[in-house]
Coordinates of C-alpha atoms and ligand atoms in Angstrom, one line a residue:
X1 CA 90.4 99.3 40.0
X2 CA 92.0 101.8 42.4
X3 CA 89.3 104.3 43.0
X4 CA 87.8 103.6 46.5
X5 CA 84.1 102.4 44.3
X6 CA 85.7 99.5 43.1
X7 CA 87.8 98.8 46.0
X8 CA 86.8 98.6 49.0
X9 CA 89.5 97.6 51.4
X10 CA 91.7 100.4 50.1
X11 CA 94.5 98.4 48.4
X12 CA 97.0 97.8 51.0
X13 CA 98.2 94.6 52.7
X14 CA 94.9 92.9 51.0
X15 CA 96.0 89.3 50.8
X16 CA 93.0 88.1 48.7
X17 CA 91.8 89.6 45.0
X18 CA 88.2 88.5 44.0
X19 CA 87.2 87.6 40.4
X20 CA 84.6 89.5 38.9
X21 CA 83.1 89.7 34.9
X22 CA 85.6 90.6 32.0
X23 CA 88.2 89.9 34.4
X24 CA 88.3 92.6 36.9
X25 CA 89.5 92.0 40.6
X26 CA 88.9 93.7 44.3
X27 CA 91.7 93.5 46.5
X28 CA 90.6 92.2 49.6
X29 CA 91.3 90.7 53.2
X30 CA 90.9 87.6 53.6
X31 CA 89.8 88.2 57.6
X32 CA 87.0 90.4 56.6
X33 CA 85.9 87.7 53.9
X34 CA 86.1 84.9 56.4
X35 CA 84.5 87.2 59.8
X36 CA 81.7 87.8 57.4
X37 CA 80.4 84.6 55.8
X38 CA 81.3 81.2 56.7
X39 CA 81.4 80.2 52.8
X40 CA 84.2 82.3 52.2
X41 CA 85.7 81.5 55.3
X42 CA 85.4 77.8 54.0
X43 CA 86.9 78.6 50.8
X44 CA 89.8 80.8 52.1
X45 CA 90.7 77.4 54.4
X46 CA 91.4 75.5 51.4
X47 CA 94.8 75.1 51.0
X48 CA 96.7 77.1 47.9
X49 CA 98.1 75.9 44.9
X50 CA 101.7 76.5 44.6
X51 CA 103.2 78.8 42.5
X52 CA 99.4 80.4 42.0
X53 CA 98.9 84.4 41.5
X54 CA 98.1 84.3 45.5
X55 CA 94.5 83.7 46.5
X56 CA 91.7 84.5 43.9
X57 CA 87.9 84.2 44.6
X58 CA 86.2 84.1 41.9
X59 CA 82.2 86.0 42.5
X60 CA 81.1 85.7 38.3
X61 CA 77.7 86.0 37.2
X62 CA 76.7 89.3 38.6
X63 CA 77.8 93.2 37.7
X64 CA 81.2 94.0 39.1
X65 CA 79.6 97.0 40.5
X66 CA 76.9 94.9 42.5
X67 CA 79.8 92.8 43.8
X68 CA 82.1 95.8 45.0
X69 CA 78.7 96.7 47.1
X70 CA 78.9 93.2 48.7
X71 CA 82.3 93.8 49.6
X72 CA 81.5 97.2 51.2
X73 CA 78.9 95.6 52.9
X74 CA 80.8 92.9 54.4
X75 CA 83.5 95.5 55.5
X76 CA 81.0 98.1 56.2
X77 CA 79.6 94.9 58.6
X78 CA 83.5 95.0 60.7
X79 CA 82.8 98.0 63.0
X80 CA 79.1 97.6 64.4
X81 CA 77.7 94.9 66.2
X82 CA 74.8 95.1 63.9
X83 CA 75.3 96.1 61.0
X84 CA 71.7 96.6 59.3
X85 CA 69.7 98.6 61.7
X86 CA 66.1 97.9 61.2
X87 CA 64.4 100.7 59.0
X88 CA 67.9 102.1 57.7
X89 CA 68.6 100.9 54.5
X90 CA 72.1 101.6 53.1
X91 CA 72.5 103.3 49.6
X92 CA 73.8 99.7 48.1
X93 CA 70.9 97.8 49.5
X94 CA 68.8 100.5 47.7
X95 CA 70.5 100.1 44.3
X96 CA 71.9 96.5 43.7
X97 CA 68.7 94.6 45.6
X98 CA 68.1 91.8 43.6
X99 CA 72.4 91.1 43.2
X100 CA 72.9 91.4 46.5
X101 CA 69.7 89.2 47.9
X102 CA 71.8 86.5 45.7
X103 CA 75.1 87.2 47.1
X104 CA 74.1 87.1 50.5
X105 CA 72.4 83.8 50.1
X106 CA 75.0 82.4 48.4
X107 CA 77.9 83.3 50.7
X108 CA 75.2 83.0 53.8
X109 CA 75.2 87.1 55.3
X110 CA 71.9 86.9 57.3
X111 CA 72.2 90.2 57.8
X112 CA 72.4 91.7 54.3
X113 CA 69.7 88.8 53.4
X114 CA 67.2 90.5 55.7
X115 CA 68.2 94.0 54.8
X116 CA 67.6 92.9 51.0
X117 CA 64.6 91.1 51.4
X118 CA 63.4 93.9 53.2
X119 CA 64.7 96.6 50.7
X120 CA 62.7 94.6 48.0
X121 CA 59.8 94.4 49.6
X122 CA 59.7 97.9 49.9
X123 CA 60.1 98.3 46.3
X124 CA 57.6 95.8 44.7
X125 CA 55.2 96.6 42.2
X126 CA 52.8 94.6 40.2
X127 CA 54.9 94.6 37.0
X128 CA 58.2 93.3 38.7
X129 CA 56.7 91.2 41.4
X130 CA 56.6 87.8 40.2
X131 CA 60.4 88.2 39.2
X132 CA 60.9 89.0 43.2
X133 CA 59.1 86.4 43.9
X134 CA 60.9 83.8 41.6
X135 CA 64.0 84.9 42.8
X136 CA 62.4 85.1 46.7
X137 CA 62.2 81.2 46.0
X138 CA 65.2 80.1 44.4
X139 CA 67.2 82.7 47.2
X140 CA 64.8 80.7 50.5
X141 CA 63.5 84.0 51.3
X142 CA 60.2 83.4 52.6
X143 CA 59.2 86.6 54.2
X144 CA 60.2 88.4 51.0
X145 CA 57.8 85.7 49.1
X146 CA 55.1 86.0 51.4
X147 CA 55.2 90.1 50.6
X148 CA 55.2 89.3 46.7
X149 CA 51.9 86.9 47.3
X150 CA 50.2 89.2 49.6
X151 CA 50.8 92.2 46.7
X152 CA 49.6 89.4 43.8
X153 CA 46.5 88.0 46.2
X154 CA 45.9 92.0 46.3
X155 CA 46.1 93.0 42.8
X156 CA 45.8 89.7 40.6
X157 CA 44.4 91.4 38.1
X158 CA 46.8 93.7 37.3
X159 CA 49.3 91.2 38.0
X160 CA 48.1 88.7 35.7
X161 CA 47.9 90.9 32.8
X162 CA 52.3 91.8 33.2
X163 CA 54.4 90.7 30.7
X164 CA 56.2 88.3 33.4
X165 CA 53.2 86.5 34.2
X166 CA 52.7 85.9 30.8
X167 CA 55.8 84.2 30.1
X168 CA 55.6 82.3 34.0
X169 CA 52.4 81.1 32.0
X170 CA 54.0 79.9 29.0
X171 CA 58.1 78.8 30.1
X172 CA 56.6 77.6 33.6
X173 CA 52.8 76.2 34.4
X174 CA 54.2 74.4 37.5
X175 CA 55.1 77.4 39.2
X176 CA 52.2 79.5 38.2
X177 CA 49.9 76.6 39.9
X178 CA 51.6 76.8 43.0
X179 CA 51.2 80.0 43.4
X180 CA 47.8 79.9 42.6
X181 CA 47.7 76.9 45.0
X182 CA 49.4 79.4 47.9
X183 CA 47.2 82.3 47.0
X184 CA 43.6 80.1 47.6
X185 CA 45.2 78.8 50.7
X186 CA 46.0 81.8 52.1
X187 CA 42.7 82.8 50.9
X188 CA 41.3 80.0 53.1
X189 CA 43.4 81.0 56.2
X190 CA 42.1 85.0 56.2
X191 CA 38.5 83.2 56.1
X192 CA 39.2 81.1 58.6
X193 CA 40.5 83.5 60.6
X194 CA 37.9 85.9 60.0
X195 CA 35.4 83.3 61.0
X196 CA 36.8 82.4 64.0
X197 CA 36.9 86.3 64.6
X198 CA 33.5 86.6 64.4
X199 CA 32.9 83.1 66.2
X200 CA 34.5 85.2 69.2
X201 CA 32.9 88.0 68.9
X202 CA 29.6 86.5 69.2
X203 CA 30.5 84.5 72.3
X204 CA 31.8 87.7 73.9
X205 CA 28.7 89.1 73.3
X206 CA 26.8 86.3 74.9
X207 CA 29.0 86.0 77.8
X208 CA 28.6 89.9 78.4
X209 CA 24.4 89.0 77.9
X210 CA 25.3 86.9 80.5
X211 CA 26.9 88.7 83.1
X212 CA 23.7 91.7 82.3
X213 CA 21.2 89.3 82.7
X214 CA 22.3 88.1 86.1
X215 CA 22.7 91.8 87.4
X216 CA 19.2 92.8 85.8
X217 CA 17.4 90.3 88.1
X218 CA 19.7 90.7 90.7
X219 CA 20.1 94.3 91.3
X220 CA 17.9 95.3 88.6
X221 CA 19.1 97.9 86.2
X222 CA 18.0 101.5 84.6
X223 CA 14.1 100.5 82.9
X224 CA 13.9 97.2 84.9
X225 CA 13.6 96.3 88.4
X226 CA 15.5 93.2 90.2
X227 CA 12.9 90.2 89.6
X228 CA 10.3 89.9 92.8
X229 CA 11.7 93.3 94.2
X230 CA 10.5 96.8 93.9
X231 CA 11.1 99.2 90.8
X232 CA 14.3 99.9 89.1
X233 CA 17.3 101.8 90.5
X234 CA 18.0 103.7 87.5
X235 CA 21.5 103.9 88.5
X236 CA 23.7 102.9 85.9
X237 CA 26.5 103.5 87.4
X238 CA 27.1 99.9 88.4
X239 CA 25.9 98.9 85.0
X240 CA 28.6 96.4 83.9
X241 CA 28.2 97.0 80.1
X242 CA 24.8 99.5 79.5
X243 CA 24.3 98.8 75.6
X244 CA 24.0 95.4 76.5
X245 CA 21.7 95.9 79.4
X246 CA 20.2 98.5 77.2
X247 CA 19.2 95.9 74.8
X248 CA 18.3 93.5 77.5
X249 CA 15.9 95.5 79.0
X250 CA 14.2 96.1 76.1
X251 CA 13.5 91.9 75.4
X252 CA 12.4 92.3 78.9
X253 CA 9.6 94.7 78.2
X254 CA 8.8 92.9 74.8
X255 CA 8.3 89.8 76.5
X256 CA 5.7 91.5 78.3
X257 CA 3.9 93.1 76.1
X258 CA 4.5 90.7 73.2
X259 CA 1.0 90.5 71.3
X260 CA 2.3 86.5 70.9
X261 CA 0.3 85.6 73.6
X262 CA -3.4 86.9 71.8
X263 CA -2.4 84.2 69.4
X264 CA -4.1 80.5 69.7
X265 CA -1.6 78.5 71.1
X266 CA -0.7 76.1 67.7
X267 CA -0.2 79.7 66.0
X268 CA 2.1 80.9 68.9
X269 CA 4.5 78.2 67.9
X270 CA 4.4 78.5 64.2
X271 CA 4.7 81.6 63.7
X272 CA 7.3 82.4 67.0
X273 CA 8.3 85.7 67.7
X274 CA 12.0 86.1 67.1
X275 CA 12.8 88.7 70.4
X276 CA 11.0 86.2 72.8
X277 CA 12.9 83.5 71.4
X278 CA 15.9 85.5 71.7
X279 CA 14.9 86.3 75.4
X280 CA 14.0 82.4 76.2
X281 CA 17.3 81.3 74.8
X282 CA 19.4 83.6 76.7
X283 CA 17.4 82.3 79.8
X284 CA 18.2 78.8 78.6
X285 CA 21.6 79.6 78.6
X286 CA 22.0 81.2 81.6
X287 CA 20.8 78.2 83.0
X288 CA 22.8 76.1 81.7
X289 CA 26.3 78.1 82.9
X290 CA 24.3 79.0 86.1
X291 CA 26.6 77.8 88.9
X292 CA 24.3 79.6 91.5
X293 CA 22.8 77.5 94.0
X294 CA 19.0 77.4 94.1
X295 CA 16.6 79.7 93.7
X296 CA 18.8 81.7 91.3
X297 CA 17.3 84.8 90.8
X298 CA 17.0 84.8 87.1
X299 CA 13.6 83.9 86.0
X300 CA 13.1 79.9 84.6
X301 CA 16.8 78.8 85.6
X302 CA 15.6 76.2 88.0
X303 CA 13.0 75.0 85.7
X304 CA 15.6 74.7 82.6
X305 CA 18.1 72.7 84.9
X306 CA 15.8 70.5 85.9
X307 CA 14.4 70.1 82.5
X308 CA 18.1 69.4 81.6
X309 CA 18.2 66.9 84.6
X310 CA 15.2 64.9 83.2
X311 CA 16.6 64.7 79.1
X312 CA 20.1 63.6 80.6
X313 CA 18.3 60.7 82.6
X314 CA 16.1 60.3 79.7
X315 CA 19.1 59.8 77.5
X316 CA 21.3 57.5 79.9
X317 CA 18.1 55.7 79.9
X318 CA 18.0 55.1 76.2
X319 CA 21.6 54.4 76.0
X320 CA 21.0 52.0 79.2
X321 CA 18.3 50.7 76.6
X322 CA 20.4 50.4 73.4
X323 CA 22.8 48.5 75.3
X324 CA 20.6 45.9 76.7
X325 CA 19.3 45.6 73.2
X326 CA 23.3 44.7 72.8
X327 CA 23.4 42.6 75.2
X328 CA 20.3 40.4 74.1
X329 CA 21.7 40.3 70.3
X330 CA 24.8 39.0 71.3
X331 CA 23.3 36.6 73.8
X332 CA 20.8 35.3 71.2
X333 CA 23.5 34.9 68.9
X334 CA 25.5 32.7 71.0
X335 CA 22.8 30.4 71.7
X336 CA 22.4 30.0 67.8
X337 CA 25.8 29.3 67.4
X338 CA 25.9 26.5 70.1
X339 CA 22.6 24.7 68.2
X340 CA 24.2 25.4 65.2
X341 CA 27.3 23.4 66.8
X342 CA 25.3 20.6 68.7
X343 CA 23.7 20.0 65.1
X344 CA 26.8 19.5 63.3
X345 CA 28.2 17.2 66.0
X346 CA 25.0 14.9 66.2
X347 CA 24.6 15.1 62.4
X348 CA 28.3 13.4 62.0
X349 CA 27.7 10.5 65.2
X350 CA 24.8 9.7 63.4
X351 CA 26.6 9.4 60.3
X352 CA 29.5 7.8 62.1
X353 CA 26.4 5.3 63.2
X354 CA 24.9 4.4 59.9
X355 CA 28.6 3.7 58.3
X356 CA 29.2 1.2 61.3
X357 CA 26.0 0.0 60.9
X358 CA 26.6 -0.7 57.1
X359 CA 30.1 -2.0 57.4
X360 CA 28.6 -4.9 60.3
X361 CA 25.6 -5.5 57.9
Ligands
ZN401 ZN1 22.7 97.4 83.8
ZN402 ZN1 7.7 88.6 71.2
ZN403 ZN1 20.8 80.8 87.4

């Protein structure tokens, strides 16, 4: 005690001492204590014992050293408005981490909770990091657990070959499930979200196809002409995306010269060329977005809409069917059931009959 390390408030007119191992105490003020965390400030409210040694908080458990940071911290905390600016990490933070990720959860400092959390992120390495992380859950830290998973998901191997994960292993099989239970779920997620990625990406592409197949046979572009209209402009400046028109133009010209066609017909669908189908389902599509009123000037739309006319009537028409077929079952059914009823009820008169019959005879 008395050198400014081990106390922080500076000895005078401190109305509060705080416990630590073997006995030592802070001097502190209780108004720092209580502006800082509402835990203190809880236990400062309760009233004293009389004749006590004046207000004692006792803080065991922990290095006395890692508790005089907390209490430079919290007082460090009085003059700014924020005390942890992001990025600047003070010297204590640097140096009593884990202690002070405890302390702050404990005695509820959100402040120092993120400035630890953070300082220990920026510190892990695969032989400490499932200690972090074990102490990451029992302190609710999640952003500080989520760091220790992404550095285990990134480096299991080396992670699983540590000392601590070898004891996790053996003292606690629970906990080394769920992680690996959090590690293949996040696995999942990144795949999910790399398919949907890619999902994206290809629609992009196709809705860029798109917007270059309309302005090909509208305009026409740099190798091909607009469709029923003299040759090509070869001005790409009013190319909406030229890679893509690029590669357009190209299908364009395949189509045409595609040797396909020498084929008999039943070979031309076996063995179909993979560019022309490309082409004839980007025409398709078109088609089916095409919100231009007829004669669009893309080649086939008009054809694929009404071909999409007749296999929607088609299919009303087979649903129409399926559900006359309905219709009929239940009917049919119905009349059964009535039979069945009339049956029963003349099988008993008759009955009714012969017993009267037999009771007069
Ligand atoms: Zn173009
Ligand atoms: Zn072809
Ligand atoms: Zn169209």
């Amino acid at each position: 005690m008395g050198n400014s390390r081990t106390d922080p408030s500076g000895g005078d007119d401190a109305d509060v001492q705080i416990l630590t191992t073997r006995k030592r105490r802070i001097p502190v003020h209780s108004r720092v204590l209580a502006a800082a965390s509402p835990v203190l400030e809880s236990m400062l409210d309760r009233p004293q014992k009389r004749g006590g040694e004046g207000r004692v908080i006792p803080i065991l458990g922990v290095p006395h050293d890692a508790v005089c940071a907390f209490v430079r911290l919290l007082y460090s905390a009085r003059s700014c408005v924020t005390p942890a600016v992001e990025g600047e990490e003070a010297p204590e933070v640097g140096e009593h981490g884990v202690h002070l990720l405890v302390l702050s959860h404990v005695y509820q400092v959100g402040w120092l909770k993120r400035a630890c959390e953070r300082a220990l992120a920026s510190r892990l390495t695969t032989e400490g990091v499932v200690d972090v992380l074990v102490l990451a859950r029992r302190c609710d830290a999640p952003w500080l657990h989520l760091r220790c998973l992404r550095l285990i998901a990134r480096d299991y191997a080396a992670v699983e070959s540590t000392e601590a994960w070898r004891f996790l292993q053996d003292n606690d099989p629970w906990l080394e499930l769920d992680i690996l239970q959090s590690l293949q779920d996040a696995h999942l997620r990144q795949k999910r979200r790399r398919r949907k990625r890619e999902e994206e990406k290809v629609y992009t592409e196709l809705s860029e196809a798109m917007e270059c197949l309309q302005h090909i046979c509208a305009e026409g572009c740099t190798e091909v002409g607009p469709s029923g209209r003299g040759p090509p402009p070869r001005d790409p400046t009013h190319c909406p995306n030229p890679a893509t028109c690029r590669g357009l133009q190209q299908l364009i010209h395949h189509l045409a010269a595609c040797d396909r066609k020498k084929k008999p017909p039943q070979q031309q669908q076996q063995h179909g060329c993979p560019r022309c189908k490309r082409l004839w389902q980007l025409l398709r599509l078109h088609s089916a977005i095409c919100v231009h009123p007829d004669p669009c000037k893309v080649p086939l739309c008009s054809q694929f809409k009404q071909k999409m006319e007749q296999t929607k009537r088609k299919e009303e028409e087979e649903k129409d069917e399926k559900w006359k077929l309905l219709v009929k079952k239940v009917a049919s059914a119905r009349v059964m059931s009535h039979l069945a009823k009339r049956k029963r009820q003349e099988g008993i008169q008759n009955q009714e009959a012969w017993l009267k019959q037999k009771l007069i005879d």
